[in-house]
CSV table of C-alpha atoms in Angstrom, one decimal:
chain,number,residue,atom,x,y,z
A,1,UNK,CA,0.0,0.0,0.0
A,2,UNK,CA,1.3,3.4,-1.0
A,3,UNK,CA,0.6,5.5,2.1
A,4,UNK,CA,0.2,8.9,0.4
A,5,UNK,CA,-0.1,10.0,-3.2
A,6,UNK,CA,-0.9,13.5,-4.4
A,7,UNK,CA,-4.1,14.0,-6.3
A,8,UNK,CA,-3.4,15.6,-9.7
A,9,UNK,CA,-4.2,19.3,-9.6
A,10,UNK,CA,-7.1,20.6,-11.6
A,11,UNK,CA,-6.2,22.1,-14.9
A,12,UNK,CA,-6.7,24.8,-15.9
A,13,UNK,CA,-7.4,26.7,-12.7
A,14,UNK,CA,-10.7,28.6,-12.5
A,15,UNK,CA,-10.8,32.2,-13.6
A,16,UNK,CA,-11.8,34.9,-11.1
A,17,UNK,CA,-15.2,35.2,-12.7
A,18,UNK,CA,-15.8,31.5,-12.4
A,19,UNK,CA,-14.7,31.6,-8.7
A,20,UNK,CA,-17.1,34.5,-7.9
A,21,UNK,CA,-19.9,32.8,-9.7
A,22,UNK,CA,-19.3,29.5,-8.0
A,23,UNK,CA,-19.4,31.2,-4.6
A,24,UNK,CA,-22.7,32.9,-5.4
A,25,UNK,CA,-24.2,29.6,-6.6
A,26,UNK,CA,-23.0,27.8,-3.5
A,27,UNK,CA,-24.7,30.4,-1.3
A,28,UNK,CA,-28.0,29.6,-3.1
A,29,UNK,CA,-27.5,25.8,-2.9
A,30,UNK,CA,-28.8,25.5,0.7
A,31,UNK,CA,-32.3,26.4,-0.6
A,32,UNK,CA,-32.4,22.8,-1.6
A,33,UNK,CA,-31.8,21.8,2.0
A,34,UNK,CA,-34.7,24.1,3.1
A,35,UNK,CA,-36.9,22.7,0.3
A,36,UNK,CA,-36.1,19.1,1.3
A,37,UNK,CA,-36.7,19.8,4.9
A,38,UNK,CA,-40.2,21.2,4.1
A,39,UNK,CA,-41.0,18.3,1.9
A,40,UNK,CA,-40.0,15.7,4.5
A,41,UNK,CA,-41.9,17.6,7.2
A,42,UNK,CA,-45.0,17.9,5.1
A,43,UNK,CA,-45.0,14.3,4.1
A,44,UNK,CA,-45.0,13.2,7.8
A,45,UNK,CA,-47.9,13.4,10.2
A,46,UNK,CA,-49.1,16.6,12.0
A,47,UNK,CA,-48.3,15.1,15.5
A,48,UNK,CA,-44.6,14.7,14.5
A,49,UNK,CA,-44.2,17.9,12.5
A,50,UNK,CA,-42.1,19.9,15.0
A,51,UNK,CA,-39.9,17.0,15.7
A,52,UNK,CA,-39.4,16.5,12.0
A,53,UNK,CA,-38.4,20.0,11.2
A,54,UNK,CA,-36.3,20.4,14.4
A,55,UNK,CA,-34.7,17.1,13.4
A,56,UNK,CA,-33.8,18.5,10.0
A,57,UNK,CA,-32.1,21.4,11.6
A,58,UNK,CA,-30.3,19.3,14.2
A,59,UNK,CA,-29.0,16.6,11.9
A,60,UNK,CA,-27.8,19.2,9.4
A,61,UNK,CA,-25.9,20.9,12.3
A,62,UNK,CA,-24.4,17.6,13.4
A,63,UNK,CA,-23.4,16.7,9.8
A,64,UNK,CA,-21.7,20.2,9.4
A,65,UNK,CA,-19.7,19.9,12.5
A,66,UNK,CA,-18.7,16.2,12.0
A,67,UNK,CA,-17.8,16.8,8.4
A,68,UNK,CA,-15.7,19.8,9.3
A,69,UNK,CA,-13.9,17.9,12.0
A,70,UNK,CA,-13.4,14.5,10.4
A,71,UNK,CA,-14.9,14.2,7.0
A,72,UNK,CA,-12.8,16.8,5.2
A,73,UNK,CA,-9.7,14.7,6.0
A,74,UNK,CA,-11.2,11.6,4.3
A,75,UNK,CA,-12.5,13.6,1.4
A,76,UNK,CA,-9.0,14.9,0.9
A,77,UNK,CA,-9.7,17.9,-1.3
A,78,UNK,CA,-8.0,20.3,1.1
A,79,UNK,CA,-4.5,18.8,1.0
A,80,UNK,CA,-4.8,16.9,-2.3
A,81,UNK,CA,-3.2,13.9,-0.6
A,82,UNK,CA,-4.7,10.4,-0.5
A,83,UNK,CA,-4.2,6.7,0.3
A,84,UNK,CA,-3.9,4.4,-2.6
A,85,UNK,CA,-3.5,0.6,-3.1
A,86,UNK,CA,-1.5,-0.5,-6.1
A,87,UNK,CA,-3.2,-3.4,-7.9
A,88,UNK,CA,-2.1,-4.7,-11.4
A,89,UNK,CA,0.2,-1.7,-11.6
A,90,UNK,CA,-2.7,0.7,-11.3
A,91,UNK,CA,-3.3,3.0,-8.3
A,92,UNK,CA,-6.6,2.5,-6.6
A,93,UNK,CA,-7.1,5.6,-4.7
A,94,UNK,CA,-9.5,4.8,-1.8
A,95,UNK,CA,-9.5,7.6,0.8
A,96,UNK,CA,-8.2,11.1,1.2
A,97,UNK,CA,-5.3,11.8,3.6
A,98,UNK,CA,-6.1,15.4,4.4
A,99,UNK,CA,-5.7,17.2,7.8
A,100,UNK,CA,-8.5,16.9,10.4
A,101,UNK,CA,-10.4,19.9,11.9
A,102,UNK,CA,-10.2,21.9,8.6
A,103,UNK,CA,-6.5,22.5,9.4
A,104,UNK,CA,-5.0,24.7,6.6
A,105,UNK,CA,-8.4,25.7,5.2
A,106,UNK,CA,-7.9,29.4,5.1
A,107,UNK,CA,-4.4,29.1,3.5
A,108,UNK,CA,-5.5,26.7,0.8
A,109,UNK,CA,-6.0,27.8,-2.8
A,110,UNK,CA,-9.5,29.3,-3.3
A,111,UNK,CA,-10.5,26.6,-5.7
A,112,UNK,CA,-9.8,24.0,-3.0
A,113,UNK,CA,-11.8,26.1,-0.5
A,114,UNK,CA,-14.8,26.1,-2.9
A,115,UNK,CA,-14.5,22.3,-3.3
A,116,UNK,CA,-14.7,21.9,0.5
A,117,UNK,CA,-17.6,24.3,0.7
A,118,UNK,CA,-19.4,22.4,-2.0
A,119,UNK,CA,-18.9,19.1,-0.1
A,120,UNK,CA,-19.7,20.8,3.2
A,121,UNK,CA,-23.2,21.9,1.8
A,122,UNK,CA,-23.7,18.6,0.0
A,123,UNK,CA,-23.3,16.5,3.1
A,124,UNK,CA,-26.1,18.6,4.7
A,125,UNK,CA,-28.4,17.5,1.9
A,126,UNK,CA,-27.3,13.9,2.0
A,127,UNK,CA,-28.1,13.4,5.7
A,128,UNK,CA,-31.6,14.8,5.4
A,129,UNK,CA,-32.7,12.0,3.0
A,130,UNK,CA,-32.8,9.1,5.5
A,131,UNK,CA,-34.3,11.3,8.2
A,132,UNK,CA,-37.4,11.8,6.0
A,133,UNK,CA,-37.7,8.0,5.5
A,134,UNK,CA,-37.7,7.4,9.3
A,135,UNK,CA,-40.5,10.0,9.9
A,136,UNK,CA,-42.9,9.4,12.7
A,137,UNK,CA,-40.9,6.8,14.5
A,138,UNK,CA,-37.2,7.6,14.3
A,139,UNK,CA,-35.8,9.2,17.5
A,140,UNK,CA,-34.0,12.5,17.3
A,141,UNK,CA,-30.8,11.1,18.9
A,142,UNK,CA,-30.8,8.2,16.4
A,143,UNK,CA,-31.1,10.7,13.5
A,144,UNK,CA,-28.1,12.6,14.9
A,145,UNK,CA,-26.1,9.4,15.2
A,146,UNK,CA,-27.0,8.4,11.6
A,147,UNK,CA,-26.1,11.9,10.4
A,148,UNK,CA,-22.7,11.8,12.2
A,149,UNK,CA,-21.9,8.4,10.7
A,150,UNK,CA,-22.8,9.4,7.2
A,151,UNK,CA,-20.9,12.8,7.5
A,152,UNK,CA,-17.8,11.2,9.1
A,153,UNK,CA,-17.3,8.2,7.0
A,154,UNK,CA,-19.6,7.4,4.0
A,155,UNK,CA,-20.1,10.7,2.4
A,156,UNK,CA,-16.4,11.7,2.5
A,157,UNK,CA,-15.3,8.3,1.1
A,158,UNK,CA,-17.7,8.4,-1.9
A,159,UNK,CA,-17.0,12.1,-2.4
A,160,UNK,CA,-13.3,11.4,-2.5
A,161,UNK,CA,-13.8,8.6,-5.1
A,162,UNK,CA,-15.6,10.9,-7.4
A,163,UNK,CA,-14.5,14.5,-6.7
A,164,UNK,CA,-11.2,14.0,-4.9
A,165,UNK,CA,-9.3,12.2,-7.7
A,166,UNK,CA,-10.3,8.8,-6.3
A,167,UNK,CA,-10.4,5.5,-8.1
A,168,UNK,CA,-13.8,6.1,-9.7
A,169,UNK,CA,-12.6,9.5,-11.1
A,170,UNK,CA,-9.5,7.8,-12.4
A,171,UNK,CA,-11.3,5.0,-14.3
A,172,UNK,CA,-10.6,6.9,-17.5
A,173,UNK,CA,-6.9,7.4,-17.0
A,174,UNK,CA,-6.3,3.9,-15.5
A,175,UNK,CA,-8.6,1.7,-17.5
A,176,UNK,CA,-9.6,3.8,-20.6
A,177,UNK,CA,-13.2,4.1,-19.5
A,178,UNK,CA,-14.2,7.4,-21.0
A,179,UNK,CA,-13.4,10.4,-18.8
A,180,UNK,CA,-13.8,8.3,-15.6
A,181,UNK,CA,-17.0,8.3,-13.4
A,182,UNK,CA,-18.8,11.7,-14.0
A,183,UNK,CA,-21.2,13.2,-11.5
A,184,UNK,CA,-21.1,17.0,-11.3
A,185,UNK,CA,-24.2,17.6,-9.2
A,186,UNK,CA,-23.8,14.9,-6.5
A,187,UNK,CA,-26.1,12.2,-7.7
A,188,UNK,CA,-23.9,9.5,-6.2
A,189,UNK,CA,-22.4,10.9,-3.0
A,190,UNK,CA,-25.6,12.8,-2.0
A,191,UNK,CA,-28.7,11.2,-3.5
A,192,UNK,CA,-27.7,7.6,-4.1
A,193,UNK,CA,-25.9,7.4,-0.8
A,194,UNK,CA,-28.8,9.2,1.0
A,195,UNK,CA,-31.4,7.0,-0.7
A,196,UNK,CA,-29.6,3.7,0.0
A,197,UNK,CA,-29.1,4.8,3.6
A,198,UNK,CA,-32.8,5.5,3.7
A,199,UNK,CA,-33.5,1.9,2.6
A,200,UNK,CA,-31.1,0.5,5.2
A,201,UNK,CA,-32.7,2.7,7.9
A,202,UNK,CA,-36.3,1.7,7.1
A,203,UNK,CA,-35.3,-1.9,7.1
A,204,UNK,CA,-33.8,-1.6,10.5
A,205,UNK,CA,-36.4,0.7,12.1
A,206,UNK,CA,-39.4,-1.0,10.6
A,207,UNK,CA,-42.8,0.4,9.4
A,208,UNK,CA,-44.9,2.9,11.3
A,209,UNK,CA,-47.4,1.3,13.7
A,210,UNK,CA,-50.5,0.3,12.0
A,211,UNK,CA,-49.0,0.7,8.5
A,212,UNK,CA,-49.2,-2.9,7.6
A,213,UNK,CA,-52.2,-4.5,9.5
A,214,UNK,CA,-52.5,-8.2,9.9
A,215,UNK,CA,-55.2,-8.4,7.3
A,216,UNK,CA,-55.8,-6.4,4.1
A,217,UNK,CA,-53.7,-3.9,2.3
A,218,UNK,CA,-51.4,-1.3,3.9
A,219,UNK,CA,-53.0,1.6,5.6
A,220,UNK,CA,-52.8,5.0,3.8
A,221,UNK,CA,-51.0,7.6,5.9
A,222,UNK,CA,-51.0,10.7,3.8
A,223,UNK,CA,-48.7,13.6,4.5
A,224,UNK,CA,-50.2,16.3,6.8
A,225,UNK,CA,-49.3,19.4,4.8
A,226,UNK,CA,-49.2,19.2,1.0
A,227,UNK,CA,-48.6,23.0,0.7
A,228,UNK,CA,-45.3,22.6,2.6
A,229,UNK,CA,-44.4,19.8,0.2
A,230,UNK,CA,-45.1,21.7,-3.0
A,231,UNK,CA,-43.5,24.9,-1.8
A,232,UNK,CA,-40.5,22.8,-0.9
A,233,UNK,CA,-40.4,21.6,-4.5
A,234,UNK,CA,-40.1,25.2,-5.7
A,235,UNK,CA,-37.3,26.0,-3.3
A,236,UNK,CA,-35.5,22.8,-4.4
A,237,UNK,CA,-35.6,24.0,-8.0
A,238,UNK,CA,-33.4,27.0,-7.2
A,239,UNK,CA,-31.1,25.0,-5.0
A,240,UNK,CA,-30.7,22.3,-7.6
A,241,UNK,CA,-29.8,24.7,-10.4
A,242,UNK,CA,-27.2,26.1,-8.0
A,243,UNK,CA,-25.8,22.6,-7.3
A,244,UNK,CA,-25.7,21.6,-10.9
A,245,UNK,CA,-24.1,24.7,-12.1
A,246,UNK,CA,-21.5,25.0,-9.3
A,247,UNK,CA,-20.7,21.3,-9.7
A,248,UNK,CA,-20.2,21.7,-13.5
A,249,UNK,CA,-17.7,24.5,-12.8
A,250,UNK,CA,-15.8,22.8,-10.0
A,251,UNK,CA,-15.7,19.2,-11.1
A,252,UNK,CA,-16.0,19.4,-14.9
A,253,UNK,CA,-14.3,22.7,-15.6
A,254,UNK,CA,-17.3,23.7,-17.6
A,255,UNK,CA,-17.0,27.0,-19.4
A,256,UNK,CA,-19.4,29.8,-18.4
A,257,UNK,CA,-21.0,29.6,-21.8
A,258,UNK,CA,-22.2,26.1,-21.0
A,259,UNK,CA,-24.0,27.1,-17.8
A,260,UNK,CA,-27.3,28.5,-19.2
A,261,UNK,CA,-27.9,25.2,-21.0
A,262,UNK,CA,-27.1,23.3,-17.8
A,263,UNK,CA,-29.8,25.3,-16.0
A,264,UNK,CA,-32.3,24.7,-18.8
A,265,UNK,CA,-31.6,21.0,-18.7
A,266,UNK,CA,-32.2,20.9,-15.0
A,267,UNK,CA,-35.6,22.6,-15.4
A,268,UNK,CA,-36.5,20.4,-18.3
A,269,UNK,CA,-35.7,17.2,-16.5
A,270,UNK,CA,-37.8,18.3,-13.5
A,271,UNK,CA,-40.7,19.4,-15.7
A,272,UNK,CA,-40.8,16.3,-17.7
A,273,UNK,CA,-40.7,14.2,-14.6
A,274,UNK,CA,-43.5,16.1,-13.0
A,275,UNK,CA,-45.8,15.8,-16.0
A,276,UNK,CA,-45.0,12.1,-16.4
A,277,UNK,CA,-45.9,11.5,-12.7
A,278,UNK,CA,-49.0,13.6,-13.0
A,279,UNK,CA,-50.1,11.5,-16.0
A,280,UNK,CA,-49.2,8.2,-14.3
A,281,UNK,CA,-51.1,9.0,-11.1
A,282,UNK,CA,-54.1,10.4,-13.1
A,283,UNK,CA,-54.2,7.1,-15.0
A,284,UNK,CA,-53.7,4.9,-11.9
A,285,UNK,CA,-55.9,6.7,-9.4
A,286,UNK,CA,-58.3,8.7,-11.6
A,287,UNK,CA,-56.9,12.0,-10.3
A,288,UNK,CA,-53.4,13.5,-10.0
A,289,UNK,CA,-51.8,12.8,-6.7
A,290,UNK,CA,-50.2,16.0,-5.3
A,291,UNK,CA,-47.6,14.5,-3.0
A,292,UNK,CA,-46.6,11.9,-5.6
A,293,UNK,CA,-46.2,14.7,-8.2
A,294,UNK,CA,-43.9,16.4,-5.8
A,295,UNK,CA,-41.9,13.2,-5.6
A,296,UNK,CA,-41.8,13.1,-9.4
A,297,UNK,CA,-40.6,16.7,-9.6
A,298,UNK,CA,-37.9,15.8,-7.1
A,299,UNK,CA,-36.9,12.7,-8.9
A,300,UNK,CA,-36.4,14.7,-12.1
A,301,UNK,CA,-34.1,17.1,-10.2
A,302,UNK,CA,-32.2,14.2,-8.7
A,303,UNK,CA,-31.8,12.5,-12.1
A,304,UNK,CA,-30.5,15.8,-13.5
A,305,UNK,CA,-27.8,16.0,-10.8
A,306,UNK,CA,-25.7,13.4,-12.6
A,307,UNK,CA,-26.3,14.4,-16.2
A,308,UNK,CA,-27.6,18.0,-16.6
A,309,UNK,CA,-24.1,19.2,-17.4
A,310,UNK,CA,-23.5,16.5,-20.0
A,311,UNK,CA,-26.7,16.1,-22.0
A,312,UNK,CA,-28.7,18.1,-24.6
A,313,UNK,CA,-32.1,19.5,-23.7
A,314,UNK,CA,-33.9,16.7,-25.6
A,315,UNK,CA,-31.9,14.1,-23.7
A,316,UNK,CA,-32.7,15.8,-20.4
A,317,UNK,CA,-36.4,15.7,-21.2
A,318,UNK,CA,-36.1,12.0,-21.8
A,319,UNK,CA,-34.2,11.4,-18.5
A,320,UNK,CA,-36.8,13.4,-16.6
A,321,UNK,CA,-39.6,11.5,-18.3
A,322,UNK,CA,-38.3,8.1,-17.4
A,323,UNK,CA,-37.6,9.3,-13.8
A,324,UNK,CA,-41.2,10.6,-13.6
A,325,UNK,CA,-42.7,7.4,-14.8
A,326,UNK,CA,-40.7,5.0,-12.6
A,327,UNK,CA,-41.0,7.0,-9.4
A,328,UNK,CA,-44.7,6.6,-8.6
A,329,UNK,CA,-44.7,3.0,-9.8
A,330,UNK,CA,-41.8,2.2,-7.6
A,331,UNK,CA,-43.2,4.1,-4.5
A,332,UNK,CA,-46.3,2.0,-4.9
A,333,UNK,CA,-44.4,-1.2,-5.4
A,334,UNK,CA,-42.1,-0.6,-2.4
A,335,UNK,CA,-45.2,-0.1,-0.1
A,336,UNK,CA,-47.6,-2.7,-1.5
A,337,UNK,CA,-45.4,-5.5,-2.8
A,338,UNK,CA,-42.3,-5.2,-0.6
A,339,UNK,CA,-43.8,-3.9,2.7
A,340,UNK,CA,-41.3,-1.0,2.9
A,341,UNK,CA,-42.7,2.0,4.7
A,342,UNK,CA,-40.9,5.0,3.3
A,343,UNK,CA,-43.0,8.1,4.1
A,344,UNK,CA,-40.9,10.5,2.1
A,345,UNK,CA,-40.4,8.2,-0.9
A,346,UNK,CA,-36.7,8.7,-0.6
A,347,UNK,CA,-35.7,5.3,-1.9
A,348,UNK,CA,-37.5,5.8,-5.2
A,349,UNK,CA,-36.9,9.5,-5.4
A,350,UNK,CA,-33.3,9.7,-4.4
A,351,UNK,CA,-31.7,6.3,-4.7
A,352,UNK,CA,-33.3,5.0,-7.9
A,353,UNK,CA,-33.6,8.3,-9.7
A,354,UNK,CA,-30.0,9.1,-8.9
A,355,UNK,CA,-28.8,5.7,-10.2
A,356,UNK,CA,-30.9,6.3,-13.4
A,357,UNK,CA,-29.3,9.7,-13.9
A,358,UNK,CA,-25.8,8.3,-13.4
A,359,UNK,CA,-26.6,5.6,-16.0
A,360,UNK,CA,-28.1,8.1,-18.4
A,361,UNK,CA,-25.0,10.2,-18.2
A,362,UNK,CA,-23.0,7.3,-19.6
A,363,UNK,CA,-25.6,6.2,-22.0
A,364,UNK,CA,-25.8,9.5,-23.8
A,365,UNK,CA,-22.0,10.3,-23.5
A,366,UNK,CA,-20.1,10.4,-26.8
A,367,UNK,CA,-16.9,8.9,-25.3
A,368,UNK,CA,-16.6,5.1,-25.6
A,369,UNK,CA,-16.3,3.4,-22.2
A,370,UNK,CA,-18.2,6.2,-20.4
A,371,UNK,CA,-21.2,4.0,-19.9
A,372,UNK,CA,-19.0,1.3,-18.3
A,373,UNK,CA,-17.4,3.8,-16.0
A,374,UNK,CA,-20.9,4.9,-14.8
A,375,UNK,CA,-21.9,1.2,-14.3
A,376,UNK,CA,-18.8,0.5,-12.2
A,377,UNK,CA,-19.8,3.5,-10.1
A,378,UNK,CA,-23.3,2.1,-9.6
A,379,UNK,CA,-21.7,-1.3,-8.7
A,380,UNK,CA,-19.6,0.3,-6.1
A,381,UNK,CA,-22.6,2.1,-4.5
A,382,UNK,CA,-24.8,-1.0,-4.5
A,383,UNK,CA,-22.2,-3.7,-3.8
A,384,UNK,CA,-19.9,-1.9,-1.4
A,385,UNK,CA,-21.5,1.1,0.1
A,386,UNK,CA,-25.0,-0.2,0.7
A,387,UNK,CA,-24.0,-3.3,2.6
A,388,UNK,CA,-21.5,-1.4,4.7
A,389,UNK,CA,-24.1,1.3,5.5
A,390,UNK,CA,-26.6,-1.4,6.6
A,391,UNK,CA,-24.0,-3.2,8.7
A,392,UNK,CA,-22.9,0.0,10.5
A,393,UNK,CA,-26.5,1.2,11.0
A,394,UNK,CA,-27.4,-2.2,12.5
A,395,UNK,CA,-24.5,-1.9,15.0
A,396,UNK,CA,-25.5,1.7,15.7
A,397,UNK,CA,-29.0,0.6,16.3
A,398,UNK,CA,-27.7,-1.5,19.2
A,399,UNK,CA,-26.0,1.5,20.8
A,400,UNK,CA,-28.6,4.2,20.0
A,401,UNK,CA,-32.0,2.5,19.4
A,402,UNK,CA,-33.5,4.0,16.3
A,403,UNK,CA,-37.1,3.4,17.0
A,404,UNK,CA,-39.2,5.3,19.5
A,405,UNK,CA,-41.2,3.2,22.0
A,406,UNK,CA,-44.8,2.3,21.1
A,407,UNK,CA,-46.3,4.9,23.5
A,408,UNK,CA,-44.2,7.6,21.9
A,409,UNK,CA,-45.4,6.6,18.5
A,410,UNK,CA,-49.0,6.6,19.7
A,411,UNK,CA,-48.9,10.1,21.2
A,412,UNK,CA,-46.7,11.5,18.4
A,413,UNK,CA,-43.0,12.4,18.2
A,414,UNK,CA,-43.7,16.1,19.1
A,415,UNK,CA,-45.3,15.4,22.5
A,416,UNK,CA,-43.0,12.5,23.2
A,417,UNK,CA,-39.6,14.1,22.3
A,418,UNK,CA,-40.3,17.8,22.6
A,419,UNK,CA,-43.2,18.0,25.1
A,420,UNK,CA,-45.3,20.1,22.8
A,421,UNK,CA,-47.0,19.9,19.4
A,422,UNK,CA,-46.4,21.9,16.2
A,423,UNK,CA,-50.0,23.0,16.0
A,424,UNK,CA,-51.1,23.5,19.6
A,425,UNK,CA,-54.3,25.3,18.7
A,426,UNK,CA,-55.5,22.5,16.5
A,427,UNK,CA,-57.4,19.4,17.6
A,428,UNK,CA,-55.4,16.3,16.7
A,429,UNK,CA,-57.9,13.5,15.9
A,430,UNK,CA,-57.6,10.0,17.2
A,431,UNK,CA,-55.7,7.7,14.9
A,432,UNK,CA,-58.1,5.0,13.5
A,433,UNK,CA,-55.2,3.1,12.0
A,434,UNK,CA,-54.3,1.5,15.3
A,435,UNK,CA,-56.1,-1.7,15.6
B,1,UNK,CA,-31.6,-14.4,4.9
B,2,UNK,CA,-31.3,-10.6,4.7
B,3,UNK,CA,-27.7,-10.8,5.9
B,4,UNK,CA,-26.9,-13.5,3.3
B,5,UNK,CA,-28.2,-11.3,0.5
B,6,UNK,CA,-26.2,-8.4,1.9
B,7,UNK,CA,-23.1,-10.6,1.9
B,8,UNK,CA,-23.6,-11.6,-1.7
B,9,UNK,CA,-23.6,-7.9,-2.8
B,10,UNK,CA,-19.9,-7.2,-2.2
B,11,UNK,CA,-19.1,-10.3,-4.1
B,12,UNK,CA,-20.7,-8.7,-7.1
B,13,UNK,CA,-18.7,-5.6,-6.6
B,14,UNK,CA,-15.4,-7.6,-6.4
B,15,UNK,CA,-16.4,-9.3,-9.7
B,16,UNK,CA,-16.8,-5.9,-11.3
B,17,UNK,CA,-13.4,-4.7,-9.9
B,18,UNK,CA,-11.7,-7.9,-11.0
B,19,UNK,CA,-13.1,-7.4,-14.5
B,20,UNK,CA,-11.4,-4.1,-14.7
B,21,UNK,CA,-8.0,-5.6,-13.8
B,22,UNK,CA,-8.2,-8.9,-15.6
B,23,UNK,CA,-9.8,-8.1,-19.0
B,24,UNK,CA,-8.2,-5.5,-21.2
B,25,UNK,CA,-10.7,-6.1,-24.0
B,26,UNK,CA,-13.7,-3.9,-23.8
B,27,UNK,CA,-16.3,-6.6,-24.7
B,28,UNK,CA,-15.1,-9.1,-22.1
B,29,UNK,CA,-14.8,-6.4,-19.5
B,30,UNK,CA,-18.3,-5.1,-20.1
B,31,UNK,CA,-19.8,-8.6,-19.8
B,32,UNK,CA,-18.1,-9.2,-16.5
B,33,UNK,CA,-19.0,-5.8,-15.1
B,34,UNK,CA,-22.6,-6.5,-16.0
B,35,UNK,CA,-22.3,-9.9,-14.4
B,36,UNK,CA,-21.0,-8.3,-11.3
B,37,UNK,CA,-24.0,-5.9,-11.3
B,38,UNK,CA,-26.3,-8.9,-11.8
B,39,UNK,CA,-24.8,-10.7,-8.7
B,40,UNK,CA,-25.4,-7.5,-6.7
B,41,UNK,CA,-29.0,-7.4,-7.9
B,42,UNK,CA,-29.4,-11.1,-6.9
B,43,UNK,CA,-28.0,-10.2,-3.4
B,44,UNK,CA,-30.4,-7.3,-3.1
B,45,UNK,CA,-33.3,-9.5,-4.2
B,46,UNK,CA,-32.4,-12.1,-1.5
B,47,UNK,CA,-32.2,-9.3,1.1
B,48,UNK,CA,-35.6,-7.9,0.0
B,49,UNK,CA,-37.1,-11.4,0.2
B,50,UNK,CA,-35.6,-11.8,3.7
B,51,UNK,CA,-37.2,-8.5,4.7
B,52,UNK,CA,-40.6,-9.6,3.4
B,53,UNK,CA,-40.5,-12.9,5.2
B,54,UNK,CA,-39.6,-11.2,8.4
B,55,UNK,CA,-42.5,-8.7,7.9
B,56,UNK,CA,-44.8,-11.6,7.2
B,57,UNK,CA,-43.8,-13.3,10.4
B,58,UNK,CA,-44.3,-10.2,12.5
B,59,UNK,CA,-47.8,-9.7,11.1
B,60,UNK,CA,-48.9,-13.1,12.4
């Protein structure tokens, strides 16, 4: 094992205009965090709304601190150093070897600082995804523990593989697979990782009480505030355009002239996905389903994360269309056929749509071997990251129990964990789903 | 059963990684990478099946 190898510097360095624009875009990117927080809160129940939104804030805070203290070292962008294993005369660069506690941040080149800022904000988005899936039964302490684990270990590792000159980024140079694994907007380290973590979490924590009764179909537990959900979608659009454009500048060295098309591609993907979901739910249920349409919109944005910088507008439309068709069908299948209770639909919206976007980026790429590079990235996420996440979550569950006790679930997470509800002047009706 | 499926999934990844190292030809490499992904899908399927069986038992 070669202890430390330098990551090749980015060429050419960013211009001052690109640096200023990237900084502005990154300041807009947290709108996606706000949007996702509103969506996950709105899709939960009213008696858990305050805990859900406070949880969003808390786990984002935990992720920010843990990533700053530990994660930046593993991500490795700050120092440009990394640990690599040499296999078949090729370096397999697995982790960063940067300093802990953001040591040297202020003296690093501004481009490196922006890369760290991008990852710093991206980790906040990634940790929100499993929190939404555990709505109405996941304890706040457990959410913080999950957030810390993702921010300290899994996000930095995957981010290093893709953005820190890691083995996935080097697939092109080492094995002739196109330009290596490409993902400018964070489909893999943010959405695929977050969605797969959500699957691991809901498997461990189990369904909400009364969701799957002994007899009959699963109980419908609709979100308590669709207006939050739909407004969150609008916030997400701004945040997503910021992510995709900033990512294109930082990770693909995209020229400024390519950015307007990138933004248009993002909007087209989300729009096609929304209309496709609207049509599918209209066909399936007789009327469009508002919360499912929100999931479709989000799936289109997630799919655009991997490929908006690489595709033409027509191809982006197609990517969004497919994401919008598979999302409602998959949400339904996960619940009815596979008995997976995912209130926010994160597994379909984030994991599957992200994997589809990653695949589409390779499928439409002109370089030969690009599709294979993207498939290898998907194989790493599914075959290596997901089992490791599940294993560590299962161990973590023994230390910090994920699930609230039955009494807490019955009275609601707000009263149980916070001592007060989100809507104290409203009458909360008895839940008929408990049988 | 769920853990058995989750153990199969890394085997699929290592098949994919081995294909990169062992096969310089793009066709052979692509076939083995896809086979690795198929093994992962198989592992995920077994894990999902294990989850469904566990859910079925807890409903009884």
